[in-house]
Each structure stands twice: as structure tokens, then as C-alpha cells.
Short mmCIF file of C-alpha atoms and ligand atoms in Angstrom, two decimals:
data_model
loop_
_atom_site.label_atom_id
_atom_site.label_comp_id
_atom_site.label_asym_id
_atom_site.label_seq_id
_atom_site.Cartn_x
_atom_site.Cartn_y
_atom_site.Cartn_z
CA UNK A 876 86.93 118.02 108.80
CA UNK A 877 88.51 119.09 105.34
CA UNK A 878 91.81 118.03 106.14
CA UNK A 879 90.40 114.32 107.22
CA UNK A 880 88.32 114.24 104.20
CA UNK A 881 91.15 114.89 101.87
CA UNK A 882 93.58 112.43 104.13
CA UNK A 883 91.10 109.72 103.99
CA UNK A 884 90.30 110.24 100.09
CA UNK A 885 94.14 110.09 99.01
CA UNK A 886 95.07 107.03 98.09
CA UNK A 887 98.16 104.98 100.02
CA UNK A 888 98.68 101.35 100.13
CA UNK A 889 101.68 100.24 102.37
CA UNK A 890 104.77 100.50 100.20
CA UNK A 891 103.00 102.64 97.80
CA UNK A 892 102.38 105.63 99.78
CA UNK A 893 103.51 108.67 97.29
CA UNK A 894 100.62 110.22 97.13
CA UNK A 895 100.00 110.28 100.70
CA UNK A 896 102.97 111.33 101.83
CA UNK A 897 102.98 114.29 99.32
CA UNK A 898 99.70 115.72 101.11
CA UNK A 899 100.77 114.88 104.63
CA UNK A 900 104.48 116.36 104.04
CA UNK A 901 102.80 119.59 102.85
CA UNK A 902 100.86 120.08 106.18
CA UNK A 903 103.52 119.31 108.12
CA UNK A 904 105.97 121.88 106.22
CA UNK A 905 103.45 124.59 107.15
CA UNK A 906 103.80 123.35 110.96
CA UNK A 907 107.26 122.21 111.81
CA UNK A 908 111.28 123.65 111.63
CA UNK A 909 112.14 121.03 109.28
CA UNK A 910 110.76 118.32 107.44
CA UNK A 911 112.02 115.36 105.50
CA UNK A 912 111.68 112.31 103.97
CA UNK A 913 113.92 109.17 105.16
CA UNK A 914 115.04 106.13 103.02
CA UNK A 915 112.13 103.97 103.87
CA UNK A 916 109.84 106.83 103.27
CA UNK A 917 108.57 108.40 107.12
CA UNK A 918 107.88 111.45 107.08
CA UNK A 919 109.89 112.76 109.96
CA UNK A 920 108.69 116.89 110.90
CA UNK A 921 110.76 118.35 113.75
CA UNK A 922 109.67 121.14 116.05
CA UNK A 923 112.09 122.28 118.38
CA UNK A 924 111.92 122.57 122.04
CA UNK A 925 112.69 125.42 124.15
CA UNK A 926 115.63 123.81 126.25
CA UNK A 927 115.54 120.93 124.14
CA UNK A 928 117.21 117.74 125.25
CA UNK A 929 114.04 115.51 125.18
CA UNK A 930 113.15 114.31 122.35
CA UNK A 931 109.30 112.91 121.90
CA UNK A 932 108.50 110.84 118.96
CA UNK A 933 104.92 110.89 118.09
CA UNK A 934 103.67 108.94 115.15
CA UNK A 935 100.80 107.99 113.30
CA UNK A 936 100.82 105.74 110.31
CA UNK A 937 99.90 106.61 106.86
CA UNK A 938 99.66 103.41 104.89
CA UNK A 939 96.27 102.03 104.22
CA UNK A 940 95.47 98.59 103.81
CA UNK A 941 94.49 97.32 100.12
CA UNK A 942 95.25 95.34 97.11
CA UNK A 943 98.58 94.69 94.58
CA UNK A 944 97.36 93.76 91.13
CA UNK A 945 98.40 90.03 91.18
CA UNK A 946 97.28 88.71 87.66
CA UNK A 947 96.18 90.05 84.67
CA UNK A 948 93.42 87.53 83.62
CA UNK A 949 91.86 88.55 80.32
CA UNK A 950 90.63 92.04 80.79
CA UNK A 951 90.13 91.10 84.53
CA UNK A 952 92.45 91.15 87.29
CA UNK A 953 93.29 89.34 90.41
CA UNK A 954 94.62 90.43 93.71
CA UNK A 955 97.02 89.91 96.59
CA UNK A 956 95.50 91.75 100.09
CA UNK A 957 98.32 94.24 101.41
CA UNK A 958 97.45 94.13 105.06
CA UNK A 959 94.46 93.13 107.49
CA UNK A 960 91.64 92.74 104.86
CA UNK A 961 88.30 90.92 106.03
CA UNK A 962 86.57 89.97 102.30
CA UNK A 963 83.36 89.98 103.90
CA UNK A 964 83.76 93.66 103.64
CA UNK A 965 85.01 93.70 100.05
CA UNK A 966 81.94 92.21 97.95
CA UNK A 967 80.38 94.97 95.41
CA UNK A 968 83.03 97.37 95.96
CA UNK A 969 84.01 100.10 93.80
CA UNK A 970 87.79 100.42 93.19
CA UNK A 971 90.68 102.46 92.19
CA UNK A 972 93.59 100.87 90.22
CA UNK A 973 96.47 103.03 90.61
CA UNK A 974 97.54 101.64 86.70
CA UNK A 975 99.25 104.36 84.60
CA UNK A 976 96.64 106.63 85.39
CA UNK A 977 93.50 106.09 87.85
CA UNK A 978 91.14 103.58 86.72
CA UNK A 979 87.84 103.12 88.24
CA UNK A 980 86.58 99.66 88.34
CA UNK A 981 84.24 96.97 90.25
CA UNK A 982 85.73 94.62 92.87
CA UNK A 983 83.39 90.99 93.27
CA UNK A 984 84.22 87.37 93.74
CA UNK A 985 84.27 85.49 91.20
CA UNK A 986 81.58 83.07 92.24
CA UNK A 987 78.14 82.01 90.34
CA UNK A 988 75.59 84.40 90.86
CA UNK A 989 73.01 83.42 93.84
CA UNK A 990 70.60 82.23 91.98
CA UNK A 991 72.33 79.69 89.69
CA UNK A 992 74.57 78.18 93.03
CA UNK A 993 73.47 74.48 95.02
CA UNK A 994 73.30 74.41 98.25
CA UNK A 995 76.78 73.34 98.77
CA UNK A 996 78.17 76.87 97.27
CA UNK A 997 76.10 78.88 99.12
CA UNK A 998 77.88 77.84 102.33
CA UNK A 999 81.21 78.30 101.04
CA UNK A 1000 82.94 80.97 103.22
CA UNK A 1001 84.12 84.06 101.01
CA UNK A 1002 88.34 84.37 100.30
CA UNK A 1003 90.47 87.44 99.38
CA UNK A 1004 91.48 85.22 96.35
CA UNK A 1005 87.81 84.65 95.04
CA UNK A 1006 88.43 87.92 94.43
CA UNK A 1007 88.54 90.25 91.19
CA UNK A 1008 88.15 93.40 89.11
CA UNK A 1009 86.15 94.29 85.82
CA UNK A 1010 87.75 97.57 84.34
CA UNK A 1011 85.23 97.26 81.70
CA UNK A 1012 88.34 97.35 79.40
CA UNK A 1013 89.95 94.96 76.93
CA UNK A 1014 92.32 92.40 77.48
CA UNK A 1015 94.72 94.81 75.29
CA UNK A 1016 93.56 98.07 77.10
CA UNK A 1017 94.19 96.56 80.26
CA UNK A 1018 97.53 95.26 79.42
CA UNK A 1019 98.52 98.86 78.37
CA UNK A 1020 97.29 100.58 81.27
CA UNK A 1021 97.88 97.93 84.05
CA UNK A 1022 101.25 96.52 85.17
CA UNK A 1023 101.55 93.45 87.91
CA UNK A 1024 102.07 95.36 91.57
CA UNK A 1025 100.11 98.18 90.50
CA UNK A 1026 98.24 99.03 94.06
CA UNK A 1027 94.44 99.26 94.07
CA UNK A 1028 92.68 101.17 96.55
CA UNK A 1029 88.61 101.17 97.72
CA UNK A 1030 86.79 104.00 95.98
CA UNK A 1031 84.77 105.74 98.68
CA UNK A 1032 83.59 109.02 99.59
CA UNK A 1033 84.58 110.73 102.91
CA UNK A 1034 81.02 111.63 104.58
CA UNK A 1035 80.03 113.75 107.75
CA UNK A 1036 76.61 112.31 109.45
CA UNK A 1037 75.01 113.19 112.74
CA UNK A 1038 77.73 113.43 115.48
CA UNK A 1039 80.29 110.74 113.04
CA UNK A 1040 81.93 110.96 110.42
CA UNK A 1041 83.21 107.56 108.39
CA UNK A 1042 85.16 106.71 104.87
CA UNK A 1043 87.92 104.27 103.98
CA UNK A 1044 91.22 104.49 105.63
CA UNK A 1045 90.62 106.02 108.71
CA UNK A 1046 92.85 103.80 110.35
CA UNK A 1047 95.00 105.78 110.55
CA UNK A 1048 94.53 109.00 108.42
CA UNK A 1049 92.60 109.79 111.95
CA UNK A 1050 95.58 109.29 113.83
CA UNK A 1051 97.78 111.18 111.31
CA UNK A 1052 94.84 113.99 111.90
CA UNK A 1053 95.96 114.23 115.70
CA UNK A 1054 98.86 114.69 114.96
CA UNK A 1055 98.65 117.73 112.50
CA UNK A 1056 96.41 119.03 114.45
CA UNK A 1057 98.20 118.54 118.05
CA UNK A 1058 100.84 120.56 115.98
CA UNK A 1059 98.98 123.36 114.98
CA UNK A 1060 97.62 123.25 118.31
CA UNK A 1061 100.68 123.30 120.75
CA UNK A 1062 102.15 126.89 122.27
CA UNK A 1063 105.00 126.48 124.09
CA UNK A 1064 106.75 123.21 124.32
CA UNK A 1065 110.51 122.07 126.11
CA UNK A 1066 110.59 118.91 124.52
CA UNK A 1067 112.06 118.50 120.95
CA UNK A 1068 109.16 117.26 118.39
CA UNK A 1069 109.58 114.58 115.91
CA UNK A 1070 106.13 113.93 114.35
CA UNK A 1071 106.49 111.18 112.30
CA UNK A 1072 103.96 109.86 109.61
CA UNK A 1073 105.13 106.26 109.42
CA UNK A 1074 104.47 104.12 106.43
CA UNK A 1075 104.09 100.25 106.03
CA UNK A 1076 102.21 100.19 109.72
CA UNK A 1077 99.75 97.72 108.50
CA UNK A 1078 102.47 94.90 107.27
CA UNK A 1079 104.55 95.07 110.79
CA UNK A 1080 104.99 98.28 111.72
CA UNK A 1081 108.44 98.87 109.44
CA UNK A 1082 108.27 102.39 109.33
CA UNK A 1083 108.26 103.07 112.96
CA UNK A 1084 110.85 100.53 113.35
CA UNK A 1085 113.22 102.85 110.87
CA UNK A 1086 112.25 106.12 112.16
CA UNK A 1087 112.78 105.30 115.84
CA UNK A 1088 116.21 104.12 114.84
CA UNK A 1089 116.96 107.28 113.25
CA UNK A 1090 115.34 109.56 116.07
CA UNK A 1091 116.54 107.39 119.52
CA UNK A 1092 113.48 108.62 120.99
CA UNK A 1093 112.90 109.35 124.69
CA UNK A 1094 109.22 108.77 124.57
CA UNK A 1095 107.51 108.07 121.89
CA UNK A 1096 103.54 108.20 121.60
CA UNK A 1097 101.79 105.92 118.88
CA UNK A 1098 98.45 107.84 117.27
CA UNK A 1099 96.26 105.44 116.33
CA UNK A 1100 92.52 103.97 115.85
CA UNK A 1101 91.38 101.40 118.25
CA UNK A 1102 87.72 98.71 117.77
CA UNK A 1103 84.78 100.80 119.06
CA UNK A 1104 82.84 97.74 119.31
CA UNK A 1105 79.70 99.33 120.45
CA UNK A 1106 76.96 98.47 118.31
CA UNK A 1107 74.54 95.93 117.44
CA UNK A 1108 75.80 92.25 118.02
CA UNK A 1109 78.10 93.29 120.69
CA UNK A 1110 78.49 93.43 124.49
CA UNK A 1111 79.78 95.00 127.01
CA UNK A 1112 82.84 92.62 128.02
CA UNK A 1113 84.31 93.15 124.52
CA UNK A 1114 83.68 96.84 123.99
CA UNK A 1115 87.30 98.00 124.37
CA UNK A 1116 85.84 101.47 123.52
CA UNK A 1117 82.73 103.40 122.64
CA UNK A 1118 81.74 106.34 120.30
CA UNK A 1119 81.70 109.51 121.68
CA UNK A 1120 83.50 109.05 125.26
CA UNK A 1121 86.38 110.26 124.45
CA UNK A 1122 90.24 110.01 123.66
CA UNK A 1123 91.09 106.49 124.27
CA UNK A 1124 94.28 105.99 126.58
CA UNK A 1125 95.81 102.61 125.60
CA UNK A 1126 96.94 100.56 128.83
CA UNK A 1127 98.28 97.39 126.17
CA UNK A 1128 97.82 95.96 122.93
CA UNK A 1129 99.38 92.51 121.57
CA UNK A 1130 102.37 94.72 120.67
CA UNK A 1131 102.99 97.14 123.34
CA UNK A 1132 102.15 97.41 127.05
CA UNK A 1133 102.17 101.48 127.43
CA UNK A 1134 104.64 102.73 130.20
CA UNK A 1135 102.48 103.03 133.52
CA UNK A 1136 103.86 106.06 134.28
CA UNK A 1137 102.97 107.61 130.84
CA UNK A 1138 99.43 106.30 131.33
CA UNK A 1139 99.25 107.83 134.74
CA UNK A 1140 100.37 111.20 133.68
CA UNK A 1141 98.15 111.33 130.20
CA UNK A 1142 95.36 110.52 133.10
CA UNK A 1143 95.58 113.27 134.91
CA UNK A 1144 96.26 115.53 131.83
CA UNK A 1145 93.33 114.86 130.45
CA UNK A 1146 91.29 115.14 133.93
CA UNK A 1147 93.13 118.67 134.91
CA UNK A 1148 92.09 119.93 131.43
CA UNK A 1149 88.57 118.11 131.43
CA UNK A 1150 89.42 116.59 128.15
CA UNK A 1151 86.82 113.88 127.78
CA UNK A 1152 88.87 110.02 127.77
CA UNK A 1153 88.10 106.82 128.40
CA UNK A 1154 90.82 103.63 128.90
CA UNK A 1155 91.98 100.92 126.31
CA UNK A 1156 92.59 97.30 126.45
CA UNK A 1157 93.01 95.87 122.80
CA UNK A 1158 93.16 92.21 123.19
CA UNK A 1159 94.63 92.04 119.43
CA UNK A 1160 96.54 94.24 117.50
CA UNK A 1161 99.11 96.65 118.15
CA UNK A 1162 100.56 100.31 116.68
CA UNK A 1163 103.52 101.68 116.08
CA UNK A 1164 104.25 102.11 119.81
CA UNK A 1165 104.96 98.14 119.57
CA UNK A 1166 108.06 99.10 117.74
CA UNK A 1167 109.56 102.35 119.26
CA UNK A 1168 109.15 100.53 122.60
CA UNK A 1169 112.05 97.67 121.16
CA UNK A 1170 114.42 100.03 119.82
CA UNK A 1171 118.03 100.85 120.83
CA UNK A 1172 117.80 100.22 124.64
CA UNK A 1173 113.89 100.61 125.13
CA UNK A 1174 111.57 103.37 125.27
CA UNK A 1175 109.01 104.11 127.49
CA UNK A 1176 105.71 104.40 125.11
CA UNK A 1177 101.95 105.00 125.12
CA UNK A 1178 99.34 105.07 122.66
CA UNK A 1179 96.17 107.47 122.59
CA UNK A 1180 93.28 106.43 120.06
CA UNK A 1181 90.81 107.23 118.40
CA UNK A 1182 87.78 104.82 118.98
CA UNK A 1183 86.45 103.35 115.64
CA UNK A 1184 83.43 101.60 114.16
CA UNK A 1185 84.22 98.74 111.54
CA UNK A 1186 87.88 98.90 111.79
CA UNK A 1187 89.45 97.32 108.31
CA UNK A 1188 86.24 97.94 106.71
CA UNK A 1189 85.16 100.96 103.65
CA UNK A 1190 82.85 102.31 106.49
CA UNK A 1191 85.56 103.20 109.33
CA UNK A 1192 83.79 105.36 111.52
CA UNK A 1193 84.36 107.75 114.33
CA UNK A 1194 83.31 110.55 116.23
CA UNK A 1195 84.02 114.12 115.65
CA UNK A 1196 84.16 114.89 119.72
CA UNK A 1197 86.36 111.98 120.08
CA UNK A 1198 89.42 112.70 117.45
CA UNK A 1199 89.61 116.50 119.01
CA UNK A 1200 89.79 115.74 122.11
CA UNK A 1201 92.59 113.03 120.94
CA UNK A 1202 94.28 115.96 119.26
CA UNK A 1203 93.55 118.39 122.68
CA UNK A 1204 95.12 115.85 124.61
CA UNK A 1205 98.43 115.59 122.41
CA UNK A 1206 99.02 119.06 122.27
CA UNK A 1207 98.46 119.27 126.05
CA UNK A 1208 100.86 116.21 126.63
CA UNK A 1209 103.33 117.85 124.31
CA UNK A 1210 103.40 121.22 126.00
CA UNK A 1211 104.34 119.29 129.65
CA UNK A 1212 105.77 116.16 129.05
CA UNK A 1213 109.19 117.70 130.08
CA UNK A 1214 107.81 117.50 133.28
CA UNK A 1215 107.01 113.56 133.54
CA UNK A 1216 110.03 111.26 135.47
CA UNK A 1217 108.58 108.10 133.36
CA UNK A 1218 111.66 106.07 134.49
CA UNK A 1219 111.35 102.77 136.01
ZN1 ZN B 605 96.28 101.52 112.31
#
């Protein structure tokens, strides 16, 4: 889990993901025949197939969702979300402000202490915009380190417990994970590879837009997480998934309703090669299978996930079992999808 520690630790808001894309681009180099960078920033590895002819996009996104410094208020500074964020997950965090060099910092709302507020106050729901963060610096200091758009990221450690393991952006370092290791993992394969690591997922899937325009896929397979909602305070009608059953198969999210001849073959993959999996139905929210599907002419498309706890929270959570077997899967797929009609 060294690789997903490091993944989850680097920082990468959408639109800002440098640093990300540095680390990822350097695993895939080690993997792939050729790897680059295109103008929106993907990075696109490609692994040629035996006969070739086919070619199979897979892609995970490596954008994380997180802040823009907005205003510079004193020595303080305000924020505008980049992506998804719930801010009854953000109070008492610790931050990163990606300024001209890393600053660490406190992220609260700017709101009256508990015990000084009426009634009234306390029953105020929380907003991203109560939001804001104490460098412990000086107005001057700040203003020399910190411009407006600089990206701040949560500052939280990567940790292995019991059978889980959980830090900030595993959505979707996990499903870039699966697809490094599907890579390493795959022997021979007919199909033509393009592994993608797609950026700006988390605003509207841009980068998977871009890259399946480049690529004209023939299939493409989205690697993402998906809500294990499994826990405490839930039932069973709106599980979607659950911790520790497996490689999640998506039959539709609000973006993409997989191919049903994909989802039949990734079925029986995973039951030939006893590859633990369980099915998806995501009510809300989509991957970047939503926009390979749309491109060019159409594509046929699937997703596999990796079931999550606390999805858009610091504490994203999964299970060690579950994002191998995703990975197991992938390769598996990879090494015989030449042999799936998934024509309609
Ligand atoms: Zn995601």
C-alpha cells in the first residue's frame, strides 16, 4: 500500500494537478511503451497490443477535490470549494496552502465560538463560505507567500487499520491505483492500452472528455470509487455497496449506463477467475465513463469501483481485499477483452 499512500498524500486539486501528475507519470513510464502528457494535462500511457487494432481506454481520475484561495483577509484567507465539498466534513481541519512554498495552516468557520452563540446561531446550517484559514502569519507574510488561486489541499495522513485503509483523496487515487497496478499486472494482451490518468474529473469530467477525443476509443473502462454506505445510520435499500465484497461492477450512474454486454462479460470474468465482486447502482454521480460513452460516435463503456466509506470526506475509506481484486479484475479484462462482441 506504498504506492496508495504516496498517491493519496500528493497533493492535486482539479486544474492544479502538477504534482500529481509528476508521481503518476513516473509509474506509468516504468509500465507502458510510451507516455505523455496532452494539452489539457491527461496523462495518456500506451501499451501495445499483440495484433493491435482495438484500442481500450481505461481511466481513472487524478484531481482531488479542494479549495482556491479566494481572499486574502488580513492574515486570514477565504475560499472557493473546487468540486463536491460537504463543509460538515471540513470544521477543525488541518490544511495545506500550496502558496510559494507549502504552508501548513488551520481550516474553521468563522462563526462565534459555542459557548458565546444564542440559540438562533446554533441552528444555523454550516456553508463552504463560513469558511477560513489562520496561517498564523502576518497580514504582510501572508501577502508575500500567498497569491489569489493558490490551491489548498486537506492535510492528512494516509493510514492502514484492521482490514481498511482510509486518507484524503481516495476518490480516485484508488482508482488511479487499479490502474497501475492492472498494468503491472497484465501478461499478454491483443488489445492496444491507453491508460489514462484524467484530470479535472471532479468539475465535469473535462479530462476524459479531451483524452477520449484524442484516443477514439473502442471501449473505454472508467476506474473509480463508488458510496459504500454500509455503516451506522444506513440501510440496506441504499447500500449501493459494502466493504469487503468485492470489486464493484457498475450497471449505471447519473452519467453513464455501462454497456450490458460489457457488464455481462466483466461478470463472468470475475466468476471464471473467482475474483470476489459485487454489482453497482449509483443513484447520483457519475465517472469518467459518462464522458467517453458521448464521444465521436459513442462508445460502449463500463465502470468497475472501488467501494468507499465517507466519499468527499478527509476519512475516505476502503478495503484492501476490495481495490486488488478491482485491479485483478482489470488486468484479467485487459488480457481478453479482444474476445468480447460488445456491439449492439
Ligand atoms: Zn471520483
Amino acid at each position: 500500500m506504498e504506492l496508495l499512500k504516496k498517491l493519496s498524500q500528493t497533493p492535486g486539486i482539479s486544474g492544479r494537478e502538477e504534482r500529481i501528475r509528476a508521481l503518476i507519470k513516473e509509474e506509468l513510464e516504468k509500465l507502458a511503451d510510451e507516455v505523455k502528457v496532452d494539452a489539457i494535462g491527461n496523462v495518456i500511457a500506451f501499451k501495445k497490443g499483440k495484433s493491435g487494432g482495438k484500442k481500450v481506454m481505461i481511466s481513472g481520475h487524478m484531481d482531488e477535490i479542494g479549495f482556491i484561495v479566494s481572499q486574502i483577509e488580513g492574515g486570514f484567507l477565504r475560499l472557493s470549494p473546487v468540486g463536491g465539498l460537504d463543509p460538515r466534513n471540513l470544521v477543525a481541519q488541518r490544511v495545506v496552502v500550496h502558496g510559494r512554498k507549502d504552508l501548513r495552516g488551520i481550516m474553521m468557520p468563522a462563526i462565534k465560538p459555542v459557548h458565546i452563540m444564542t440559540a438562533e446561531e446554533a441552528k444555523a446550517p454550516l456553508k463552504i463560505s463560513d469558511l477560513y484559514v489562520d496561517l498564523g502569519l502576518t497580514q504582510e507574510e501572508t501577502e508575500k507567500l500567498v497569491r489569489i488561486g493558490d490551491p489548498v489541499t486537506i492535510d492528512r495522513e494516509f493510514i492502514e487499520f484492521g482490514a481498511n485503509v482510509s486518507g484524503k483523496a481516495m476518490d480516485d487515487r484508488a482508482g488511479v491505483w487499479v490502474m497501475i497496478e492492472a498494468l503491472r499486472q497484465v501478461k499478454e494482451h491483443e488489445v492496444d492500452i491507453y491508460a489514462v490518468a484524467s484530470v479535472q474529473e471532479e468539475v465535469g469530467l473535462r479530462g476524459a472528455t479531451a483524452g477520449a477525443y484524442g484516443i477514439r476509443p473502442d471501449i473505454g473502462v472508467a476506474l473509480d470509487v463508488t458510496l459504500a454506505v454500509d455503516g451506522p445510520g444506513s440501510s440496506k435499500q441504499y447500500q449501493v455497496t459494502a466493504l469487503g465484497e468485492g470489486a464493484a461492477i457498475k450497471i449505471m450512474d447519473s452519467a453513464s449506463i455501462s454497456n450490458y454486454k460489457l457488464v455481462d462479460f466483466m461478470r463472468s470474468l470475475a466468476e471464471e477467475n473467482q475474483i470476489k465482486y459485487q454489482m453497482e447502482i449509483l443513484p447520483r454521480g457519475g465517472t469518467d465513463a459518462g464522458a467517453i460513452e458521448r464521444v465521436q460516435t459513442g462508445c460502449p463503456v463500463i465502470t468497475l469501483s472501488v467501494p468507499t466509506r465517507h466519499v468527499h470526506s478527509n476519512v475516505e475509506t476502503i478495503n484492501k481485499e476490495d481495490i486488488k481484486n478491482t485491479a485483478a479484475l482489470l488486468a484479467k479484462f485487459l488480457e481478453t477483452a479482444h474476445k468480447g462482441d460488445f456491439a449492439l
